Short mmCIF file of C-alpha atoms and ligand atoms in Angstrom, two decimals:
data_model
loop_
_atom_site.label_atom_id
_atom_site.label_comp_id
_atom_site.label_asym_id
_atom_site.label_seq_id
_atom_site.Cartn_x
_atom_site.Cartn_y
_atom_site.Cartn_z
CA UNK A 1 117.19 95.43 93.74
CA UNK A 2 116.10 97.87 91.06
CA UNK A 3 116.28 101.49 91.14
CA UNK A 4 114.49 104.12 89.48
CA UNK A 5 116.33 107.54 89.06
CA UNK A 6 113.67 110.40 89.66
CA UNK A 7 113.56 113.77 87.97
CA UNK A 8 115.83 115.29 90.57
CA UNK A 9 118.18 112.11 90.50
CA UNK A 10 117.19 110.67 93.71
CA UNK A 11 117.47 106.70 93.14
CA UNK A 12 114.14 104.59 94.29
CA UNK A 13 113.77 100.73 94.56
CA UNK A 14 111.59 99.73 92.31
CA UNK A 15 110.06 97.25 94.68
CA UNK A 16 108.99 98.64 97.81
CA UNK A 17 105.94 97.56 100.80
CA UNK A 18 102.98 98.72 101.25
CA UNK A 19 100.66 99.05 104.61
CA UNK A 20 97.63 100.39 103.66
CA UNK A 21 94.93 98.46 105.55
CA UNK A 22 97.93 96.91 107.31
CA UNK A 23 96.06 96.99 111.57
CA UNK A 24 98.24 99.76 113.38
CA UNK A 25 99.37 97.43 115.97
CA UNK A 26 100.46 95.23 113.64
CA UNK A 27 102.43 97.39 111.73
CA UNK A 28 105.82 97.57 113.13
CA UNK A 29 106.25 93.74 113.21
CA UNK A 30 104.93 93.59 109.27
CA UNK A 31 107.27 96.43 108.38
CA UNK A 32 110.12 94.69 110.62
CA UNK A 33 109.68 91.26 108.87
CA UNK A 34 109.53 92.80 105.60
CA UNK A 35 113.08 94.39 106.62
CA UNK A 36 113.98 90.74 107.43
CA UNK A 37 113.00 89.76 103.83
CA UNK A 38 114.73 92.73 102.05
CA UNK A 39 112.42 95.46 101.28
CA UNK A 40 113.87 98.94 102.15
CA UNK A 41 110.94 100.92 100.46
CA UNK A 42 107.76 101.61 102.69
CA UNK A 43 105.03 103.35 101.52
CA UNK A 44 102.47 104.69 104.23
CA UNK A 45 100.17 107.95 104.35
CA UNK A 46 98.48 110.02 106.85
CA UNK A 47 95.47 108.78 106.04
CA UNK A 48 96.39 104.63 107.00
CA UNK A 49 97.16 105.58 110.63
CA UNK A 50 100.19 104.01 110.79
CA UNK A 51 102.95 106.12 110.05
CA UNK A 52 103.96 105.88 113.57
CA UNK A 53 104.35 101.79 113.29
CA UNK A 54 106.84 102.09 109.79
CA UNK A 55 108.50 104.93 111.88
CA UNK A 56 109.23 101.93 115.00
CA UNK A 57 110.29 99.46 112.77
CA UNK A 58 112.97 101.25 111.22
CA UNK A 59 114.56 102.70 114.86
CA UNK A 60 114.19 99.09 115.84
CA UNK A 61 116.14 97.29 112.52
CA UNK A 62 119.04 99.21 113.79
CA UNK A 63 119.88 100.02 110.32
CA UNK A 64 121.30 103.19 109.35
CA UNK A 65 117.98 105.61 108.20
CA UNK A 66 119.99 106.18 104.65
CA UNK A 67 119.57 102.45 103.65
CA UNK A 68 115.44 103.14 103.80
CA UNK A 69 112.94 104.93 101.09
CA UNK A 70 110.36 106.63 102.65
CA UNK A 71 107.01 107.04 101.37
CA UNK A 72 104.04 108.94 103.43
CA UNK A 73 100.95 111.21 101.52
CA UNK A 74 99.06 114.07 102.58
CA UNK A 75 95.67 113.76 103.06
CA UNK A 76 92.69 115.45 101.89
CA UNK A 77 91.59 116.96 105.58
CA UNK A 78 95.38 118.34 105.57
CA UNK A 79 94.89 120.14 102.23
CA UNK A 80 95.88 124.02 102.01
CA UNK A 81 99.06 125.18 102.63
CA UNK A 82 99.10 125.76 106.43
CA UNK A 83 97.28 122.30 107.72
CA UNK A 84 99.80 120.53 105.06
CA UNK A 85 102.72 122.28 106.55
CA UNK A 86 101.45 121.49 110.16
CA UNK A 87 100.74 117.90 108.70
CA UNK A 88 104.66 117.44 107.55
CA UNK A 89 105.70 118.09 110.75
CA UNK A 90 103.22 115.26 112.42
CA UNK A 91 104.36 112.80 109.91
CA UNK A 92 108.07 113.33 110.38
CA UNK A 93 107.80 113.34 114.25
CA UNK A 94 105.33 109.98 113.67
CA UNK A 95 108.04 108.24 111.46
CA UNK A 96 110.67 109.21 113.85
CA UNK A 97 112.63 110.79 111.33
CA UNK A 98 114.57 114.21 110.52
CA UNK A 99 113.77 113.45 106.30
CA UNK A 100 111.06 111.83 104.44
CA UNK A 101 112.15 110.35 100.94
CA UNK A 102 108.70 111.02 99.14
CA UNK A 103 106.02 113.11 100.09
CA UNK A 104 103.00 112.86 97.94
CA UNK A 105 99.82 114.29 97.47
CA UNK A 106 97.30 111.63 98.25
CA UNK A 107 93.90 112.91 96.21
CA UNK A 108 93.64 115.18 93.64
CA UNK A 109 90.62 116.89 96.03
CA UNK A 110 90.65 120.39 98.08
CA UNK A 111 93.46 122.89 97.81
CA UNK A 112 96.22 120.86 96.75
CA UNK A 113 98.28 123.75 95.10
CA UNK A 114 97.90 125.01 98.58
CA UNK A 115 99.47 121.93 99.92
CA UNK A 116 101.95 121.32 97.15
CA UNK A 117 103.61 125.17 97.76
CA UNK A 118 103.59 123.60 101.64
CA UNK A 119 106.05 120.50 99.92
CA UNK A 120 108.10 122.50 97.90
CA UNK A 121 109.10 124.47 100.92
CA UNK A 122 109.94 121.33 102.71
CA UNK A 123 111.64 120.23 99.39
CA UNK A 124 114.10 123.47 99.61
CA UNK A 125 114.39 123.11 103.41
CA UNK A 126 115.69 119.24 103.07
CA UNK A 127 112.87 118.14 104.82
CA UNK A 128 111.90 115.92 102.06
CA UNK A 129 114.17 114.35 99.52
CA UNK A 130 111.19 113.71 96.29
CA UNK A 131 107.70 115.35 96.09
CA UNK A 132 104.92 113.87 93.85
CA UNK A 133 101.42 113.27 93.91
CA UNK A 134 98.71 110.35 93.64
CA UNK A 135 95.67 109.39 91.81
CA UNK A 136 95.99 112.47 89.10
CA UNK A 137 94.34 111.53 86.03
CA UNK A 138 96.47 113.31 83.05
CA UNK A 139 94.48 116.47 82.91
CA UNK A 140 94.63 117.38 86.46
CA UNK A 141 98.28 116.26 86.59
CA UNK A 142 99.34 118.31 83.43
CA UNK A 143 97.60 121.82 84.78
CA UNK A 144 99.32 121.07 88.35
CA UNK A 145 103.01 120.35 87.10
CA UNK A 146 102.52 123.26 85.25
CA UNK A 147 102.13 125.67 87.51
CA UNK A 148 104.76 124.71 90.32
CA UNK A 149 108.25 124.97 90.58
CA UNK A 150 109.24 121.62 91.57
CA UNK A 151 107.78 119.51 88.65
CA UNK A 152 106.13 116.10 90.64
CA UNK A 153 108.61 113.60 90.55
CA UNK A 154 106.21 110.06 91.04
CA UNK A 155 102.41 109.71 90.69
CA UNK A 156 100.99 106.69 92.27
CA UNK A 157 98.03 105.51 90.65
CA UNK A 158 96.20 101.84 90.38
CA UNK A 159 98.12 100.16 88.29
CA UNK A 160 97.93 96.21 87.87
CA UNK A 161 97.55 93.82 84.49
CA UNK A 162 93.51 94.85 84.36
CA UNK A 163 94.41 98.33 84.56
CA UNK A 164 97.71 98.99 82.97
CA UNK A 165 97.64 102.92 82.80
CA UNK A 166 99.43 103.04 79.09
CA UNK A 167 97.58 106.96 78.41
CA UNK A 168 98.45 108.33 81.47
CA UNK A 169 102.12 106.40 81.98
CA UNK A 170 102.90 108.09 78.56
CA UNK A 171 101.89 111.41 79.20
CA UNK A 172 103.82 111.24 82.05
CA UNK A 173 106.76 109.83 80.71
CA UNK A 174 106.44 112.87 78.57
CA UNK A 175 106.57 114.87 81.59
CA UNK A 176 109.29 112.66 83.38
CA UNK A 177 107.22 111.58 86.02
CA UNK A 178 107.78 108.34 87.49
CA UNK A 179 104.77 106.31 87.07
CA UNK A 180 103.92 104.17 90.58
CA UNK A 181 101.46 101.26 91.37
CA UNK A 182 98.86 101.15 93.65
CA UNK A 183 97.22 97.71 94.05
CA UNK A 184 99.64 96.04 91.82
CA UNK A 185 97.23 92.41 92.80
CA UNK A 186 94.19 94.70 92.45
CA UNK A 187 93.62 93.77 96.15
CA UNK A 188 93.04 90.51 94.41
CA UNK A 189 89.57 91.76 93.00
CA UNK A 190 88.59 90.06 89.30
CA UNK A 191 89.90 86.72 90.58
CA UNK A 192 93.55 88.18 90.60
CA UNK A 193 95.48 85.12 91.67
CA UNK A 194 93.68 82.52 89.40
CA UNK A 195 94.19 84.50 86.20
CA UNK A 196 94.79 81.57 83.64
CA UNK A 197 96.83 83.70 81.09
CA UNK A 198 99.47 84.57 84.23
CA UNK A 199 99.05 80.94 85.78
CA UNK A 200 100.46 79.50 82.41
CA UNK A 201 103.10 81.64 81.90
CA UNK A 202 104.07 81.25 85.73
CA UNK A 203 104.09 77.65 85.66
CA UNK A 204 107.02 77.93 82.79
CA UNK A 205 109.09 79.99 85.87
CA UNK A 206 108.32 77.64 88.25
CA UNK A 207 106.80 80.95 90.06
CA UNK A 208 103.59 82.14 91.16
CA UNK A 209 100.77 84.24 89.35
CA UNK A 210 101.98 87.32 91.99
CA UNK A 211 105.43 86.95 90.85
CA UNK A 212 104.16 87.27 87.47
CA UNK A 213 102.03 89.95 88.18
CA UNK A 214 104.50 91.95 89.59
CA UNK A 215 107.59 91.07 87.05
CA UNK A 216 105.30 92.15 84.51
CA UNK A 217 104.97 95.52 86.28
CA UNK A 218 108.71 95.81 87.01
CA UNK A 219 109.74 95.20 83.31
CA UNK A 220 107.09 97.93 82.19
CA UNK A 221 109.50 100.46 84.18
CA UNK A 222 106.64 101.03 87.32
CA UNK A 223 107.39 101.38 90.83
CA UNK A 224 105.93 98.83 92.73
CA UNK A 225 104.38 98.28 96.61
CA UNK A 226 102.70 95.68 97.21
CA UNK A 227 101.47 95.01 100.41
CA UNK A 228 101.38 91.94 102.57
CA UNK A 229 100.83 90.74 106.39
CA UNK A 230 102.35 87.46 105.85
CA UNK A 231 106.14 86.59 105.74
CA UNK A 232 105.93 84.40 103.40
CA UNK A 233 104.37 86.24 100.84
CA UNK A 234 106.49 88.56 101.46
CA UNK A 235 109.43 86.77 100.23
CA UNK A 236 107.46 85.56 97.18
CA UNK A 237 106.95 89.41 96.80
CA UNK A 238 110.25 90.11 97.13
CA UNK A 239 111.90 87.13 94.50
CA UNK A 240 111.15 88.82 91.40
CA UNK A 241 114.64 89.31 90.38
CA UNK A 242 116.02 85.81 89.33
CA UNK A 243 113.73 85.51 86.00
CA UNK A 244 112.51 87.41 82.94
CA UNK A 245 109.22 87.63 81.13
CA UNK A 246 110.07 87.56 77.50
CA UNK A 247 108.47 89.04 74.82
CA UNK A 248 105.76 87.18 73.78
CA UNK A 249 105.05 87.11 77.57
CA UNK A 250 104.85 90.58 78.12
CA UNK A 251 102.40 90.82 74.83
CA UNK A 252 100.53 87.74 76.22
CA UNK A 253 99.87 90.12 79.78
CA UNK A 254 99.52 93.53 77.80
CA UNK A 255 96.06 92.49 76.28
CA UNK A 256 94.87 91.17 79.86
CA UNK A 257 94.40 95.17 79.82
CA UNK A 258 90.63 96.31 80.59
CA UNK A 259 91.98 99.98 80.36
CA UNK A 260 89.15 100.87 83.48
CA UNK A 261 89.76 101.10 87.36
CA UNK A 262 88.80 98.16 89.42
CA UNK A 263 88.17 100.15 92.40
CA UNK A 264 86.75 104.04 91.41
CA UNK A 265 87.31 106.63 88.42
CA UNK A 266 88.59 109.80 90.10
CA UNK A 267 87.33 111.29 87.10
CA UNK A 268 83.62 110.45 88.06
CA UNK A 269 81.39 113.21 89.55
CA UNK A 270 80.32 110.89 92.42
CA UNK A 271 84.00 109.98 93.52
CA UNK A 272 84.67 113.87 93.72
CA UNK A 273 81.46 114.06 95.62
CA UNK A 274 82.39 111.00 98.00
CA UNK A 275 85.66 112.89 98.37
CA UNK A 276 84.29 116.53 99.09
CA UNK A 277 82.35 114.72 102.07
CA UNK A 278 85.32 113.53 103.28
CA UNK A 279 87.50 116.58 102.82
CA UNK A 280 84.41 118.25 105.19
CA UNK A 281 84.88 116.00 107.96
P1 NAP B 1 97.65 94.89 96.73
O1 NAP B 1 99.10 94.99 97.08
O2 NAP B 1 97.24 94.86 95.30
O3 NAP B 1 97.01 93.61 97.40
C1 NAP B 1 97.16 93.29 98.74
C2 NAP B 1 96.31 92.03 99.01
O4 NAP B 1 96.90 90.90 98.35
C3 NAP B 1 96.21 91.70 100.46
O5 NAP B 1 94.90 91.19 100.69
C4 NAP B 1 97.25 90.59 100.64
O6 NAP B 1 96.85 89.74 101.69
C5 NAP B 1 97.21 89.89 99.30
N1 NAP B 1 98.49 89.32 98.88
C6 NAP B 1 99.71 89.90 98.94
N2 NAP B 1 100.65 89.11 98.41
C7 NAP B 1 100.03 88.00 97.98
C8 NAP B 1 100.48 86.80 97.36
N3 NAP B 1 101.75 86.63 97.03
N4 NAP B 1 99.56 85.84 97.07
C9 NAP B 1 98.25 86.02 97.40
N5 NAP B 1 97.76 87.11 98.01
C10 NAP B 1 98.66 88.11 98.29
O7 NAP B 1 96.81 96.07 97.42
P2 NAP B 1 97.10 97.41 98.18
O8 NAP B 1 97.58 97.12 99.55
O9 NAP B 1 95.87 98.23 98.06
O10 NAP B 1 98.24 98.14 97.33
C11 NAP B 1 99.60 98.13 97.69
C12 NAP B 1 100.02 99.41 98.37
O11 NAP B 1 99.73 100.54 97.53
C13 NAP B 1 99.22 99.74 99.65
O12 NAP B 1 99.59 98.95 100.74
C14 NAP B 1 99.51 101.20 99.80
O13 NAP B 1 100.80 101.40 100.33
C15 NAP B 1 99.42 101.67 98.35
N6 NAP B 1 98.07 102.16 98.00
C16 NAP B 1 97.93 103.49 97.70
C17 NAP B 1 96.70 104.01 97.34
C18 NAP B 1 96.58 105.46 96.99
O14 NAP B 1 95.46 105.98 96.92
N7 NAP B 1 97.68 106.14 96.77
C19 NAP B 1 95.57 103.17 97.27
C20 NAP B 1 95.73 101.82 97.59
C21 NAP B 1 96.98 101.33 97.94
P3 NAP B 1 97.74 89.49 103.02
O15 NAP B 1 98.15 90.85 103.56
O16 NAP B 1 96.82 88.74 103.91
O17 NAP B 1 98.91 88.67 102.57
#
C-alpha cells in the first residue's frame, strides 16, 4: 500500500473503497470482502445511509480499529454548527467507533463554516483524527481555509482521466491540501472501460483499462476510492501496485483530459439551486 502524509501528519492509503450507492443491506458483506481483498480505507457519508453497514464490517473483521481509515461526510441537512455537532455523534455511534479518521464536509452548500467550527472541536477533542471538505471549487475552498483554524487537510472532488482537476489540484497543493477522487471510473460514464488510449497501454501490462485508470491516478499523487459490489473487481481494484505507467504513458492519459465534470459543475447556478432544495428538506 501507499500512503499519503496529510497536513497534520496523519498517514492515508492512497487506495481506499468506496460505498456510495453501495444497497445498505449489502454493505457490510461488500465492506467485509473488500477487507478480505486488502483495502483498509472506507469512505462513506451521512448522506449514503450506510455508515452503520462499514461500522459492522469492521467489529466483525476482528481486526484491531487502528489498522482501518475512516472516511464519513457531513451532509447538507446537518449544516450549522449544532445539527453538525449532533450529526458527529450519530455517525460515530453508526460506525461503531470512539474516532473517525476523516470527517469531511460533503457540499460546499448551507452554513458550512457553521459546521466546520462543529469539526474542529471534534478535531481538538480527538474525536476525529483529519478534517477536510468535498466538492470545493478553488474559490470557495481558498476563502474557507482561510478563515479556520484547522486548515482542511483532503478535498474530495471528481477526479478521473476526463476530468483530471490540474487548476484546482495545484492550488491546493499550494495550500497543502490533499487532493482526493471521487468517481475515479467516472461511474463508467463516456464509455469509461472501452477507452482505446487506456486499452492500449493496458494491454502492454497485461492489466485492465481500470487498473490503468486508477495507476494513472495513483502516480499523479491522488487519493483514490473506488467503489465496487463485486469481489472480483475488487481485487483488480486493489492490484495496482506491481506495475508502473511510464512517461510517455502518463503524457499519453494527461491529454485524455476534457478539463469539465462528467456529472455537475458546483459552480453552476442551477446545481446551487438543486442543492438549496435539498438543504430545505
Ligand atoms: P466509480 O468508483 O467511478 O465507479 C463505480 C462503478 O464502476 C460501479 O458501477 C462499479 O460497478 C463499476 N466498477 C468498479 N470497478 C470496476 C472494474 N474493475 N471494471 C468495470 N466496472 C467497475 O464511482 P463512485 O462510486 O461514484 O466513486 C467512488 C467513491 O467515491 C464512492 O463510492 C464514494 O465513496 C465517493 N464519492 C463521493 C462523492 C462526493 O460527493 N464526495 C461523489 C461520488 C462518489 P459494480 O459495483 O457493479 O462493480
Amino acid at each position: 500500500m501507499f500512503y499519503k502524509t496529510l497536513n497534520n501528519q496523519v498517514k492515508m492509503p492512497q487506495l481506499g473503497f468506496g460505498v456510495y450507492q453501495t444497497p445498505v443491506d449489502e454493505t457490510k458483506q461488500a465492506v467485509l470482502e473488500a477487507i478480505e481483498v486488502g483495502y483498509r480505507s472506507f469512505d462513506t457519508a451521512q448522506a449514503y445511509g450506510n455508515e452503520a453497514g462499514v461500522g459492522q464490517a469492521i467489529q466483525a473483521s476482528g481486526l484491531p480499529r487502528e489498522e482501518f481509515f475512516i472516511t464519513t461526510k457531513i451532509w447538507i441537512t446537518n449544516a450549522g454548527y449544532e445539527k453538525a455537532k449532533a450529526s458527529i455523534a450519530a455517525s460515530l455511534r453508526k460506525l461503531q467507533t470512539d474516532y473517525i479518521d476523516l470527517l469531511l464536509i460533503h457540499q460546499p452548500f448551507g452554513d458550512y463554516y457553521g459546521s466546520y467550527r462543529a469539526m474542529e472541536k471534534a478535531y481538538k477533542a480527538g474525536k476525529v483524527r483529519a478534517i477536510g471538505v468535498s466538492n470545493f471549487s478553488p474559490d470557495r475552498f481558498i476563502d474557507l481555509q482561510h478563515f479556520v483554524d484547522i486548515k482542511p487537510a483532503v478535498n474530495q472532488i471528481e477526479t478521473h482521466v476526463f476530468q483530471q482537476q490540474k487548476l484546482a489540484k495545484s492550488y491546493l497543493d499550494k495550500y497543502h491540501c490533499q487532493i482526493e477522487s471521487w468517481g475515479p471510473f467516472a461511474e463508467g460514464r463516456n464509455d469509461f472501460f472501452n477507452t482505446p488510449v487506456l486499452k492500449a497501454i493496458g494491454d502492454k501490462y497485461g492489466k485492465s483499462v481500470a487498473q490503468v485508470a486508477l495507476r494513472f491516478l495513483l502516480q499523479s499523487d491522488v487519493v483514490l476510492i473506488p467503489k465496487s459490489v463485486r469481489k472480483e473487481r475488487m481485487q483488480e481494484n486493489f492490484d495496482i501496485f506491481d506495475f508502473a505507467l511510464t512517461e510517455e504513458d502518463m503524457q499519453a492519459i494527461a491529454a485524455l483530459d476534457q478539463e469539465k465534470s462528467l456529472f455537475f459543475d458546483h459552480q453552476d447556478p442551477e446545481t446551487a439551486e438543486f442543492f438549496m432544495n435539498l438543504a430545505d428538506k
